[in-house]
CSV table of C-alpha atoms and ligand atoms in Angstrom, one decimal:
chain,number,residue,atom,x,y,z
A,16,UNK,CA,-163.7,156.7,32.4
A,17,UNK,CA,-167.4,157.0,32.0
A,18,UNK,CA,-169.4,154.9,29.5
A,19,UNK,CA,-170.4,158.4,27.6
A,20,UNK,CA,-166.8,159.4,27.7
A,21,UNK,CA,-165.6,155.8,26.0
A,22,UNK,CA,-168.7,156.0,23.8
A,23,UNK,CA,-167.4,159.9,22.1
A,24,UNK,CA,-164.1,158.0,21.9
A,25,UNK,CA,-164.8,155.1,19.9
A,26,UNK,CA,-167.3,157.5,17.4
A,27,UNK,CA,-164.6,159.5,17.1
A,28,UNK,CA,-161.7,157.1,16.2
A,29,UNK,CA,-163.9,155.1,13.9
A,30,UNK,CA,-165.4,157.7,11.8
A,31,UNK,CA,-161.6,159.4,12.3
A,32,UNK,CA,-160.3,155.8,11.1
A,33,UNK,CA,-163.2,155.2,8.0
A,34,UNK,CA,-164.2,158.6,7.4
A,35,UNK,CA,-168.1,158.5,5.8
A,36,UNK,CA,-168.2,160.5,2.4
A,37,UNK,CA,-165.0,161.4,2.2
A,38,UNK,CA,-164.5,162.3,-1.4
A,39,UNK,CA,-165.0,165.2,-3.6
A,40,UNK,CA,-168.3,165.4,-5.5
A,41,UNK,CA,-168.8,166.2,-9.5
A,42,UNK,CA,-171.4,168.7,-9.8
A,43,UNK,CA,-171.7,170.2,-6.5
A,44,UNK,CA,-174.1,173.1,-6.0
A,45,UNK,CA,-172.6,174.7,-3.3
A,46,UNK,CA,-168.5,174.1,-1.7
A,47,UNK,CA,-167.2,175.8,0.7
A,48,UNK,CA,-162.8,175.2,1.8
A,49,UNK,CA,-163.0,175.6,6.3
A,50,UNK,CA,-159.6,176.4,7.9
A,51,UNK,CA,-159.5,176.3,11.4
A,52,UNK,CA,-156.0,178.1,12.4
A,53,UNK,CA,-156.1,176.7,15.8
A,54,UNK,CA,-155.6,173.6,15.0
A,55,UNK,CA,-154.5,173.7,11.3
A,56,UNK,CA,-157.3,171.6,10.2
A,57,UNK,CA,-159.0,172.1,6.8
A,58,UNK,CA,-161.9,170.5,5.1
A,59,UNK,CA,-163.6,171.1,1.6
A,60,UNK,CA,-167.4,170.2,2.0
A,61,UNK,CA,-169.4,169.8,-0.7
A,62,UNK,CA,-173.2,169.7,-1.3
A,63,UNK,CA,-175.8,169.2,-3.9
A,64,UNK,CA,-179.1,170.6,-3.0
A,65,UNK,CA,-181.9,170.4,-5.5
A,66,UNK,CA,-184.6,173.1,-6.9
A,67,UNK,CA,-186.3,172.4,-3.6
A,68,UNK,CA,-183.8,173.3,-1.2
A,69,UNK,CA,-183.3,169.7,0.2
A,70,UNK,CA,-179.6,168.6,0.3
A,71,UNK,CA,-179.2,165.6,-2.0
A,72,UNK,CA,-175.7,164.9,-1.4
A,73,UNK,CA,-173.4,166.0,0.7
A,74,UNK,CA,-169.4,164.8,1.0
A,75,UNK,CA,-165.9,166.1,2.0
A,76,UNK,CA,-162.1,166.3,1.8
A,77,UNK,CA,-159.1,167.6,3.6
A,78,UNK,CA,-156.7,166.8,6.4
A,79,UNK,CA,-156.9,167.8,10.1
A,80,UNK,CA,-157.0,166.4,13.5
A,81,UNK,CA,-159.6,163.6,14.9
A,82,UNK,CA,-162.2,165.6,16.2
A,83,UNK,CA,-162.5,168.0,12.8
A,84,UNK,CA,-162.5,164.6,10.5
A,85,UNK,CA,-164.9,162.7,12.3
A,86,UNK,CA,-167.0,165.6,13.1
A,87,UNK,CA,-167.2,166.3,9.3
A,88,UNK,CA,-167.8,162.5,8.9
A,89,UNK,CA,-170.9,162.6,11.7
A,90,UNK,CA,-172.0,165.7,9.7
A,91,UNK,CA,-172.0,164.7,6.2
A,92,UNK,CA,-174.1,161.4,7.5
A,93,UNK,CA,-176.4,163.2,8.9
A,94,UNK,CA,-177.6,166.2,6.7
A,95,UNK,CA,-178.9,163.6,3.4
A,96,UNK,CA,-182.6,164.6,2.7
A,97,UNK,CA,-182.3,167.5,4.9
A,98,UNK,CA,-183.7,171.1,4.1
A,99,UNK,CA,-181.2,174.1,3.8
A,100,UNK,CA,-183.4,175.6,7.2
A,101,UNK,CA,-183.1,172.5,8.8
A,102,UNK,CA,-179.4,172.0,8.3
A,103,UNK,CA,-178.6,175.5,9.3
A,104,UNK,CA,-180.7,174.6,13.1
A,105,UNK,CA,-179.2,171.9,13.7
A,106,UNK,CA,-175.9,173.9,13.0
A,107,UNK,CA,-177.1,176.0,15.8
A,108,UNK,CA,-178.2,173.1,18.3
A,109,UNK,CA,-174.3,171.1,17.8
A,110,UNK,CA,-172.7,174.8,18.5
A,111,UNK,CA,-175.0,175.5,21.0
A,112,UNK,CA,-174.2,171.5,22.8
A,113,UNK,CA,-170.3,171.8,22.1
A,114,UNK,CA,-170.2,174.9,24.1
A,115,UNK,CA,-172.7,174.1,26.9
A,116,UNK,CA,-175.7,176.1,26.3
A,117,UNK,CA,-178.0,173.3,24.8
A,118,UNK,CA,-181.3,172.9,26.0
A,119,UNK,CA,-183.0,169.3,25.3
A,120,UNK,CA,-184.4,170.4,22.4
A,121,UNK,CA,-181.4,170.9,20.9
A,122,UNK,CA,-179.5,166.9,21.8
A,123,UNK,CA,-183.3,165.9,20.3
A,124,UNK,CA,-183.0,167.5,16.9
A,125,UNK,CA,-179.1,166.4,17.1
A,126,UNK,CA,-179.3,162.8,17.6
A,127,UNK,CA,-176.4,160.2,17.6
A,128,UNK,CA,-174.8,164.1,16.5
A,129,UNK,CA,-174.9,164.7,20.5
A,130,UNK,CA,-172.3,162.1,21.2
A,131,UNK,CA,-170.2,165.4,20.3
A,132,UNK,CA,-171.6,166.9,23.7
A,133,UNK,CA,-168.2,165.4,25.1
A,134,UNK,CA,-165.8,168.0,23.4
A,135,UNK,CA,-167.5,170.7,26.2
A,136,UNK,CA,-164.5,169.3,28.3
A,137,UNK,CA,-162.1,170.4,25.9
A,138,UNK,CA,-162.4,173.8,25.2
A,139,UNK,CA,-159.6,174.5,23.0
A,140,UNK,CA,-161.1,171.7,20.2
A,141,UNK,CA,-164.5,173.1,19.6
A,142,UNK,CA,-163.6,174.9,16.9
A,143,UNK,CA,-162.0,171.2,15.6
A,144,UNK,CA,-166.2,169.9,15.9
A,145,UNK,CA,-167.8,172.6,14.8
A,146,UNK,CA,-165.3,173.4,11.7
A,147,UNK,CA,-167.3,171.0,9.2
A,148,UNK,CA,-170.4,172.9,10.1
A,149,UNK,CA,-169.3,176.4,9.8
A,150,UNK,CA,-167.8,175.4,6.4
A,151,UNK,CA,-171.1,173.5,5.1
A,152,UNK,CA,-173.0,176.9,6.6
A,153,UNK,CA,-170.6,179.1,4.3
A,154,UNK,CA,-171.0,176.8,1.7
A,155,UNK,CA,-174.9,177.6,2.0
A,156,UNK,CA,-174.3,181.5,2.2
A,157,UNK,CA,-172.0,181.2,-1.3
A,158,UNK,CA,-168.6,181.9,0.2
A,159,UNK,CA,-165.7,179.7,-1.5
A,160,UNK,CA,-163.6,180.2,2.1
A,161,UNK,CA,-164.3,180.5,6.0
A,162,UNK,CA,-161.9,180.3,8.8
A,163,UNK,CA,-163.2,179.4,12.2
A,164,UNK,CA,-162.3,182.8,13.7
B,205,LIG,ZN1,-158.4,170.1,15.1
């Protein structure tokens, strides 16, 4: 097993195991519920974004596999203090990196979010990683519902 292999696996049980921000939020500006019928996961995310446009808070609920909980986990960790433009790029980089098309600049504005580059060699659960992100991207939009196709 490589050492970047081992490294997506212990992200993903941990956050999997202790989920970050899991929990619904009082007062959220935008939710959106995700469904991926795939897998049969489904996640509520919630956000707070103030006058500004900057994402105060962020959180979420739900049940589904590994990858869709500890993506959402990665997710909601990462997009505090981050712009509505900027969390909608760096949707595009992590869809872009879980399917194989990013360039560098893309695993740069992703971060410790790249240790998701592993799901490339399983196609059948990108729509697991990317589930949180199409649901926070829906929430952003206004719709109360997405599914992942
Ligand atoms: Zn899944």
């Amino acid at each position: 097993m490589s050492y970047k292999t081992d490294l997506y696996q212990q992200v993903i049980l941990d956050h999997n195991k202790k989920p970050r921000n899991f929990h619904t939020m009082e007062g959220a500006t935008h939710s959106c519920e995700g469904y991926n019928p795939l897998c049969g996961d489904r996640l509520t995310v919630y956000m707070k974004l103030d006058p500004a446009g900057v994402i105060d808070d962020v959180s979420f609920t739900g049940s589904g596999c590994a990858i869709s909980k500890s993506s959402a986990s990665m997710m909601t960790s990462n997009l505090k203090g981050k712009t509505e433009a900027q969390a909608r790029e760096m949707f595009g980089s992590f869809r872009k990196m879980v399917t194989g098309e990013a360039e560098n600049s893309d695993e740069e504005r992703l971060g410790k979010l790249s240790i998701f580059s592993g799901v490339r060699e399983y196609p059948s659960r990108v729509k697991c990683a990317t589930l949180a992100w199409h649901t926070m991207a829906s929430a952003l939009d206004g719709s109360g519902s997405t599914t992942t196709d």
